[in-house]
Amino acid sequence: MLLSWGFVFINPTYVTLKYICVAASLRHEHEGINTKRGRLGMSEVTMLHVSDLHMEAACLKDIKIVLDALFADLKLLREQYMLTPDLVLFTGDFVSSGSIYSEFELARQHFVTPLMQSLNLSEDVFFFTPGNHDIDKLKWDEVVVNGIRATYTNTKTLNEFFDNNLYQSDPNKTRYFKTLHNFKLFKGNFNNSHQIEPRDLFSIYQLTVDGVKLGITCLNSVWLASGGENDIDRGNLLVCERQVDSALEKINDCDVKIALMHHPLDWLVDFDRIDVENSFRRRSALLFTGHLREPKPKITQNAIGELFNIEGGTLFKGNRKTKYQGYTIIRMEQDKIGVYLRKYIDDGRRFDKDVDRAPDGYLWFPRTSKKPSQSTKKDALQPPDVDAHITSMLDDIQSRLNVPMYIPLTCSHDILIRDSETDLEGEVDKFLCGNTQSGVLLILGDSGSGKSTFCARLFARLRKAYPGGGRAPLPVFIKLGPLYDSVKTGAFVDDELRRYEFDQSEIDRLKQGKGVIFFLDGYNELSEKVWLFEKDWLNGWTNAKVIITCRSQHLSKSDEFLLFRRVDQVTNRPDNEGFRSLYITPFSEKQIDSYLQAFVQTLVTNEKQWKNSDTYKKLILEIYNLKELSSNPLLLNIIVKTLPSLIKNDKVDSINRNGIYSEFIRQWFEKERVRLKSTEDHFFEFAEVLAFEMFIEGKIQTELPEKSLFGKKKAQESLLYKLLTSEDDNYAKFRSGCPIQRVKDGTFTFMHKSYQEYFAARWIKRAISEGSEDAIDALNRRLLTGESAIIAFLSEMVGDNGALLNILKESKTNSAIETAASNAATILNARRFCFSGHDLSGVRIPGADLSCVVLDRMDLSKADLRDVSFRKAFLRDTNLTGSRMEGVEFGEMPYLQGHSKDINSVAISPDGTKIVSGSADKTLRIWDMTTGNLINIPQGHSSSVNSLAVSLQGINQAACIHIPYSQGVIITTTNNFHTVRADCYAVNLTVMSLQSINQIAGGHIPYP
């Protein structure tokens, strides 16, 4: 016994389970105790969950190989690991086609009977429900189905329809179930002694397993299903709240209530999905579903109750070598539910632990013994201390969020679209009100595009609504910039809540309570790119949604996929359905006009011309580059504040981003100097040094240092040290003159990240202007690559390029300054410096950004060019002999954007000038190969475009073949862009030769 238990801690695998069970069995046999009695006095119940057999005579040999492996695996688990199922749950799709009754007979002969024999169980503990493949789709009546879907569009009318037409067994009502005639015949051959109430639509059973009273209901989700292979039924099915309530009411007194249903909940019509899910939660039922190709066990909880849902995988689907085949065993104890996931491996023709979906092929979930209270009283939902902490947190967040004058923003779903009338707030509201309990929304935009302002305004709106009505979600606003370490560990949310004095029990209560909306602002302000959900922190929140903001330039399209999609705990795959991204589009002329009109209403001035919005509008249109700059909300704000002085001082020629910021900051400091009655003029130096040091350390926020950052001039050091430390009571007064703000005690940040970038650029420019030595010192500490805003400011700042060229030349013999040389090359290139005539052989510039550089016929031999970006560079006859070029980036492959879902097929015209693509978004698109422009979207498809081909005559005779159920073959011709239809039911798309598109359009399809 001691050796057995000792081995448990050495090897925690299925062998562990074996020794635990053996040890417990020996002890219990000695003590005369039932060996299946759990730790808390409740007997364990073990269930085998199998789904989606898809029995088909043509695939019988392959199916038998998988089934033989299944029976052998169950025997192994029973004999070696004492995993013995008490009952079997099958969630639909016995057969590939419900139109063929003989396939049901094969399913019983080769699956049901030998399965139950291998488990030493009688067939009356085999419980099953129909799947969409079990229906006879030849008897599917589209008119009846569409009539029901169109008529019964809410809970009340659907329940009435159920009461009058579905609940009672009535021969006159069989038209609603005629697609299930073969399944009903198959089911009638089972004499289940546990059945307590037979119905046409559902079945109810009661039995006792080792003292545990089980209630099982087999629900029908396929009575309106089409039987189709694709997603045509998704979001269109009806189960009906009354079906679920009627069934669960009959087993309400059972210890455990189990519901079987083929389709997952998200395949139901929205209102019915909510009703049905809430019914399961109210009754604390365990829900088993099928239909999906891979298993997804999960437990979720909200204010209504807990729901344990196993979405089962497929036992067989057409190809045992390439497709997933698997099953699960569920062991239920009083305090937890264990799930053993098993996967078929054709190499060896065996089942084994499914380590792709769970560590060691095993998951467990805690079970709550009581449902959450249904009381609506505020005190019942949350104790007073939690309410007090929430109020304190919301008030503090609100006090730190500045919501300036706001003009509604627009957005698009494509970063290439810069002109849109789609309302950002409306799109975000759709996300917040969507069906998923959790989800991730990424809001992208340029620096100053209004991302943070929008979120601050939305937070204020949600904070005002909370907790009104008892249903409003709790908004939590978190600045990501200073939280890099805790973001990497996944602890940053809990850490932020602890800052507001929440203890762990209060945090756990929030996780299981009402909805929460997390605003994670400024992802680009983290010191490096981090997978935001690497530690699965969000999975601990049962009803949370996340809104993330980030600069567009900070990310690539692949980053969106890799960094922001949650990963399913079971499948370990990205959750694509729960992720959305929106791109804030630049201000339109209409938005600029609205902003100007609002601005002049707040302006205090004696000069009447500046009280007229048309004055600004005219200047914006007349002055070079100003219209483009005005499309950015932050820059527009700075422009309207600086334009009068720029015009007055005749500085129109300096109107670029740098010139506008310089004038804006000059005015700022001038006002502060007057306000503070200060004769000192260290504001610029203070802000520059602070910004540069924060940049070097990769910080967005900084704490007061214990020693001076400035180590050169004593007089300057003394004053600046007092500004940054608490040794002098005047430090706060001087610091208040700079555009920085307090985040918390002792911690400060610039009011906008672009201010920090501007001051950091000024400090670098100052160092460059003082000579090579100072330039090397400033540039050798961190690469500027990726800091597009700082580089942009430096490119517009007038300066001598000689010091930068000297650094490049010195790097040939001094490898210690390669970072400085790389930055020098980046700045020179950003200034569009002409390198012609300069000897660049042997320079060391790893990581430099030389995008669009012109280096034709130049000598870069023996240079260190590792990780240099040569995107869109001119390198004709450039000598790169002997250069180090690991990681050099010359650009990216072109891609086409337009489809909203997966692309299923692509073809290229014989002349190589056109591309045709077919997608699951139900569209066919034709593109120009040279320009990438979209040429046309031929109409006619009502479902996914799965395959296409182009005739030898060329793209003007292209055809896309799509075979929807019951519609024949659709042929889309691009000659004059029209659609024709042909009736044909046998097309081999992989070998088909399109001899003549005219023959196809006429209804004749050559079939080899």
PDB file of C-alpha atoms in Angstrom, residues 170-334:
ATOM      1  CA  ASP A 170     -50.892  12.787 -32.189  1.00  0.00           C
ATOM      2  CA  PRO A 171     -50.812  10.915 -35.557  1.00  0.00           C
ATOM      3  CA  ASN A 172     -52.013  14.107 -37.242  1.00  0.00           C
ATOM      4  CA  LYS A 173     -48.861  15.922 -36.136  1.00  0.00           C
ATOM      5  CA  THR A 174     -46.412  13.500 -37.743  1.00  0.00           C
ATOM      6  CA  ARG A 175     -45.593  15.949 -40.558  1.00  0.00           C
ATOM      7  CA  TYR A 176     -43.242  17.682 -38.146  1.00  0.00           C
ATOM      8  CA  PHE A 177     -41.301  14.470 -37.553  1.00  0.00           C
ATOM      9  CA  LYS A 178     -41.488  12.722 -40.916  1.00  0.00           C
ATOM     10  CA  THR A 179     -37.744  13.184 -41.508  1.00  0.00           C
ATOM     11  CA  LEU A 180     -37.167  10.973 -38.443  1.00  0.00           C
ATOM     12  CA  HIS A 181     -39.195   7.959 -39.594  1.00  0.00           C
ATOM     13  CA  ASN A 182     -36.178   5.653 -39.976  1.00  0.00           C
ATOM     14  CA  PHE A 183     -34.677   6.826 -36.703  1.00  0.00           C
ATOM     15  CA  LYS A 184     -37.993   6.179 -34.891  1.00  0.00           C
ATOM     16  CA  LEU A 185     -38.110   2.690 -36.370  1.00  0.00           C
ATOM     17  CA  PHE A 186     -34.556   2.086 -35.195  1.00  0.00           C
ATOM     18  CA  LYS A 187     -35.321   3.446 -31.737  1.00  0.00           C
ATOM     19  CA  GLY A 188     -38.405   1.243 -31.455  1.00  0.00           C
ATOM     20  CA  ASN A 189     -36.187  -1.847 -31.513  1.00  0.00           C
ATOM     21  CA  PHE A 190     -34.754  -0.879 -28.121  1.00  0.00           C
ATOM     22  CA  ASN A 191     -36.846  -1.875 -25.113  1.00  0.00           C
ATOM     23  CA  ASN A 192     -35.537   0.424 -22.408  1.00  0.00           C
ATOM     24  CA  SER A 193     -36.947  -0.491 -19.008  1.00  0.00           C
ATOM     25  CA  HIS A 194     -35.928   2.910 -17.574  1.00  0.00           C
ATOM     26  CA  GLN A 195     -38.143   4.991 -19.847  1.00  0.00           C
ATOM     27  CA  ILE A 196     -40.845   6.831 -17.900  1.00  0.00           C
ATOM     28  CA  GLU A 197     -42.500   8.906 -20.626  1.00  0.00           C
ATOM     29  CA  PRO A 198     -42.240   8.315 -24.390  1.00  0.00           C
ATOM     30  CA  ARG A 199     -42.809  11.280 -26.661  1.00  0.00           C
ATOM     31  CA  ASP A 200     -42.436  11.891 -30.372  1.00  0.00           C
ATOM     32  CA  LEU A 201     -40.052  14.761 -29.739  1.00  0.00           C
ATOM     33  CA  PHE A 202     -38.081  13.646 -26.680  1.00  0.00           C
ATOM     34  CA  SER A 203     -37.613  10.767 -24.238  1.00  0.00           C
ATOM     35  CA  ILE A 204     -37.234  10.661 -20.442  1.00  0.00           C
ATOM     36  CA  TYR A 205     -35.531   7.994 -18.326  1.00  0.00           C
ATOM     37  CA  GLN A 206     -34.842   7.361 -14.650  1.00  0.00           C
ATOM     38  CA  LEU A 207     -32.457   4.850 -13.133  1.00  0.00           C
ATOM     39  CA  THR A 208     -30.319   4.356 -10.049  1.00  0.00           C
ATOM     40  CA  VAL A 209     -26.593   3.690 -10.264  1.00  0.00           C
ATOM     41  CA  ASP A 210     -24.892   2.664  -7.046  1.00  0.00           C
ATOM     42  CA  GLY A 211     -27.376   4.625  -4.964  1.00  0.00           C
ATOM     43  CA  VAL A 212     -27.349   7.716  -7.211  1.00  0.00           C
ATOM     44  CA  LYS A 213     -30.690   8.542  -8.798  1.00  0.00           C
ATOM     45  CA  LEU A 214     -30.130   9.643 -12.381  1.00  0.00           C
ATOM     46  CA  GLY A 215     -32.586  11.395 -14.652  1.00  0.00           C
ATOM     47  CA  ILE A 216     -31.808  11.411 -18.363  1.00  0.00           C
ATOM     48  CA  THR A 217     -33.659  13.238 -21.099  1.00  0.00           C
ATOM     49  CA  CYS A 218     -32.893  12.806 -24.781  1.00  0.00           C
ATOM     50  CA  LEU A 219     -33.902  16.049 -26.473  1.00  0.00           C
ATOM     51  CA  ASN A 220     -34.515  16.674 -30.149  1.00  0.00           C
ATOM     52  CA  SER A 221     -32.585  19.491 -31.850  1.00  0.00           C
ATOM     53  CA  VAL A 222     -32.959  18.140 -35.410  1.00  0.00           C
ATOM     54  CA  TRP A 223     -36.709  18.277 -36.056  1.00  0.00           C
ATOM     55  CA  LEU A 224     -36.145  21.375 -38.236  1.00  0.00           C
ATOM     56  CA  ALA A 225     -32.638  20.461 -39.453  1.00  0.00           C
ATOM     57  CA  SER A 226     -31.909  20.126 -43.148  1.00  0.00           C
ATOM     58  CA  GLY A 227     -29.410  17.322 -42.732  1.00  0.00           C
ATOM     59  CA  GLY A 228     -26.804  19.364 -44.570  1.00  0.00           C
ATOM     60  CA  GLU A 229     -23.031  19.027 -44.227  1.00  0.00           C
ATOM     61  CA  ASN A 230     -22.210  22.713 -43.995  1.00  0.00           C
ATOM     62  CA  ASP A 231     -23.316  25.436 -41.585  1.00  0.00           C
ATOM     63  CA  ILE A 232     -26.685  26.098 -43.220  1.00  0.00           C
ATOM     64  CA  ASP A 233     -28.507  25.188 -39.969  1.00  0.00           C
ATOM     65  CA  ARG A 234     -26.224  27.180 -37.692  1.00  0.00           C
ATOM     66  CA  GLY A 235     -28.212  29.819 -35.805  1.00  0.00           C
ATOM     67  CA  ASN A 236     -31.497  28.609 -37.352  1.00  0.00           C
ATOM     68  CA  LEU A 237     -32.534  25.645 -35.181  1.00  0.00           C
ATOM     69  CA  LEU A 238     -35.275  25.599 -32.534  1.00  0.00           C
ATOM     70  CA  VAL A 239     -35.320  23.324 -29.488  1.00  0.00           C
ATOM     71  CA  CYS A 240     -37.928  25.251 -27.467  1.00  0.00           C
ATOM     72  CA  GLU A 241     -37.777  26.179 -23.828  1.00  0.00           C
ATOM     73  CA  ARG A 242     -40.958  24.155 -23.204  1.00  0.00           C
ATOM     74  CA  GLN A 243     -39.342  20.952 -24.498  1.00  0.00           C
ATOM     75  CA  VAL A 244     -36.473  21.344 -22.044  1.00  0.00           C
ATOM     76  CA  ASP A 245     -38.632  22.402 -19.083  1.00  0.00           C
ATOM     77  CA  SER A 246     -41.178  19.620 -19.706  1.00  0.00           C
ATOM     78  CA  ALA A 247     -38.445  16.997 -19.789  1.00  0.00           C
ATOM     79  CA  LEU A 248     -36.414  18.286 -16.847  1.00  0.00           C
ATOM     80  CA  GLU A 249     -39.532  18.709 -14.685  1.00  0.00           C
ATOM     81  CA  LYS A 250     -40.103  14.938 -14.868  1.00  0.00           C
ATOM     82  CA  ILE A 251     -36.641  14.269 -13.415  1.00  0.00           C
ATOM     83  CA  ASN A 252     -36.484  17.218 -11.047  1.00  0.00           C
ATOM     84  CA  ASP A 253     -36.153  15.039  -7.938  1.00  0.00           C
ATOM     85  CA  CYS A 254     -33.159  13.096  -9.306  1.00  0.00           C
ATOM     86  CA  ASP A 255     -29.713  13.493  -7.779  1.00  0.00           C
ATOM     87  CA  VAL A 256     -28.186  14.106 -11.190  1.00  0.00           C
ATOM     88  CA  LYS A 257     -30.014  15.447 -14.239  1.00  0.00           C
ATOM     89  CA  ILE A 258     -28.515  14.690 -17.650  1.00  0.00           C
ATOM     90  CA  ALA A 259     -29.636  16.108 -20.993  1.00  0.00           C
ATOM     91  CA  LEU A 260     -28.567  14.786 -24.391  1.00  0.00           C
ATOM     92  CA  MET A 261     -28.877  16.933 -27.505  1.00  0.00           C
ATOM     93  CA  HIS A 262     -27.096  16.679 -30.833  1.00  0.00           C
ATOM     94  CA  HIS A 263     -26.456  20.328 -31.676  1.00  0.00           C
ATOM     95  CA  PRO A 264     -24.403  22.723 -29.520  1.00  0.00           C
ATOM     96  CA  LEU A 265     -26.332  25.652 -28.053  1.00  0.00           C
ATOM     97  CA  ASP A 266     -24.900  28.193 -30.470  1.00  0.00           C
ATOM     98  CA  TRP A 267     -26.670  26.435 -33.351  1.00  0.00           C
ATOM     99  CA  LEU A 268     -30.038  27.622 -32.018  1.00  0.00           C
ATOM    100  CA  VAL A 269     -31.868  30.821 -32.897  1.00  0.00           C
ATOM    101  CA  ASP A 270     -30.675  33.525 -30.492  1.00  0.00           C
ATOM    102  CA  PHE A 271     -33.782  33.868 -28.341  1.00  0.00           C
ATOM    103  CA  ASP A 272     -34.209  30.096 -28.092  1.00  0.00           C
ATOM    104  CA  ARG A 273     -30.548  29.571 -27.241  1.00  0.00           C
ATOM    105  CA  ILE A 274     -30.846  31.933 -24.275  1.00  0.00           C
ATOM    106  CA  ASP A 275     -34.091  30.303 -23.060  1.00  0.00           C
ATOM    107  CA  VAL A 276     -32.789  26.752 -23.410  1.00  0.00           C
ATOM    108  CA  GLU A 277     -29.434  27.507 -21.783  1.00  0.00           C
ATOM    109  CA  ASN A 278     -31.126  29.209 -18.826  1.00  0.00           C
ATOM    110  CA  SER A 279     -33.411  26.194 -18.389  1.00  0.00           C
ATOM    111  CA  PHE A 280     -30.390  23.924 -18.094  1.00  0.00           C
ATOM    112  CA  ARG A 281     -28.770  26.297 -15.613  1.00  0.00           C
ATOM    113  CA  ARG A 282     -31.885  26.590 -13.434  1.00  0.00           C
ATOM    114  CA  ARG A 283     -32.130  22.813 -13.133  1.00  0.00           C
ATOM    115  CA  SER A 284     -28.352  22.282 -12.763  1.00  0.00           C
ATOM    116  CA  ALA A 285     -28.450  19.811 -15.634  1.00  0.00           C
ATOM    117  CA  LEU A 286     -25.382  18.279 -17.254  1.00  0.00           C
ATOM    118  CA  LEU A 287     -25.598  18.861 -21.000  1.00  0.00           C
ATOM    119  CA  PHE A 288     -24.004  16.488 -23.526  1.00  0.00           C
ATOM    120  CA  THR A 289     -23.958  17.524 -27.192  1.00  0.00           C
ATOM    121  CA  GLY A 290     -22.347  16.262 -30.402  1.00  0.00           C
ATOM    122  CA  HIS A 291     -22.028  17.480 -33.982  1.00  0.00           C
ATOM    123  CA  LEU A 292     -18.638  19.114 -33.526  1.00  0.00           C
ATOM    124  CA  ARG A 293     -15.555  17.423 -34.866  1.00  0.00           C
ATOM    125  CA  GLU A 294     -13.553  17.745 -31.644  1.00  0.00           C
ATOM    126  CA  PRO A 295     -14.532  17.644 -27.952  1.00  0.00           C
ATOM    127  CA  LYS A 296     -14.942  20.809 -25.852  1.00  0.00           C
ATOM    128  CA  PRO A 297     -15.813  20.107 -22.195  1.00  0.00           C
ATOM    129  CA  LYS A 298     -16.441  23.196 -20.070  1.00  0.00           C
ATOM    130  CA  ILE A 299     -18.204  24.503 -16.979  1.00  0.00           C
ATOM    131  CA  THR A 300     -19.599  28.030 -16.886  1.00  0.00           C
ATOM    132  CA  GLN A 301     -21.550  29.809 -14.206  1.00  0.00           C
ATOM    133  CA  ASN A 302     -23.591  32.984 -14.056  1.00  0.00           C
ATOM    134  CA  ALA A 303     -26.231  34.455 -11.765  1.00  0.00           C
ATOM    135  CA  ILE A 304     -28.778  31.842 -12.916  1.00  0.00           C
ATOM    136  CA  GLY A 305     -26.683  28.777 -12.247  1.00  0.00           C
ATOM    137  CA  GLU A 306     -23.928  26.415 -13.295  1.00  0.00           C
ATOM    138  CA  LEU A 307     -23.773  24.580 -16.618  1.00  0.00           C
ATOM    139  CA  PHE A 308     -21.496  21.656 -17.325  1.00  0.00           C
ATOM    140  CA  ASN A 309     -21.416  21.097 -21.077  1.00  0.00           C
ATOM    141  CA  ILE A 310     -19.482  18.448 -22.961  1.00  0.00           C
ATOM    142  CA  GLU A 311     -19.486  19.094 -26.682  1.00  0.00           C
ATOM    143  CA  GLY A 312     -18.426  15.664 -27.848  1.00  0.00           C
ATOM    144  CA  GLY A 313     -16.071  14.813 -30.684  1.00  0.00           C
ATOM    145  CA  THR A 314     -16.565  12.575 -33.712  1.00  0.00           C
ATOM    146  CA  LEU A 315     -16.092   8.813 -33.499  1.00  0.00           C
ATOM    147  CA  PHE A 316     -15.763   8.461 -37.287  1.00  0.00           C
ATOM    148  CA  LYS A 317     -16.091  10.856 -40.208  1.00  0.00           C
ATOM    149  CA  GLY A 318     -14.981   9.560 -43.558  1.00  0.00           C
ATOM    150  CA  ASN A 319     -11.212   9.215 -43.126  1.00  0.00           C
ATOM    151  CA  ARG A 320      -9.601   7.527 -40.161  1.00  0.00           C
ATOM    152  CA  LYS A 321      -6.098   8.593 -41.208  1.00  0.00           C
ATOM    153  CA  THR A 322      -6.503  12.362 -41.431  1.00  0.00           C
ATOM    154  CA  LYS A 323      -9.596  13.335 -39.456  1.00  0.00           C
ATOM    155  CA  TYR A 324     -10.148  13.436 -35.711  1.00  0.00           C
ATOM    156  CA  GLN A 325     -11.742  10.386 -34.091  1.00  0.00           C
ATOM    157  CA  GLY A 326     -12.267  10.283 -30.347  1.00  0.00           C
ATOM    158  CA  TYR A 327     -14.482   9.789 -27.310  1.00  0.00           C
ATOM    159  CA  THR A 328     -14.629  10.786 -23.659  1.00  0.00           C
ATOM    160  CA  ILE A 329     -15.208   9.163 -20.296  1.00  0.00           C
ATOM    161  CA  ILE A 330     -16.720  11.308 -17.565  1.00  0.00           C
ATOM    162  CA  ARG A 331     -16.360  10.411 -13.892  1.00  0.00           C
ATOM    163  CA  MET A 332     -18.614  12.447 -11.643  1.00  0.00           C
ATOM    164  CA  GLU A 333     -18.030  12.834  -7.931  1.00  0.00           C
ATOM    165  CA  GLN A 334     -19.770  15.090  -5.456  1.00  0.00           C
TER     166      GLN A 334
END
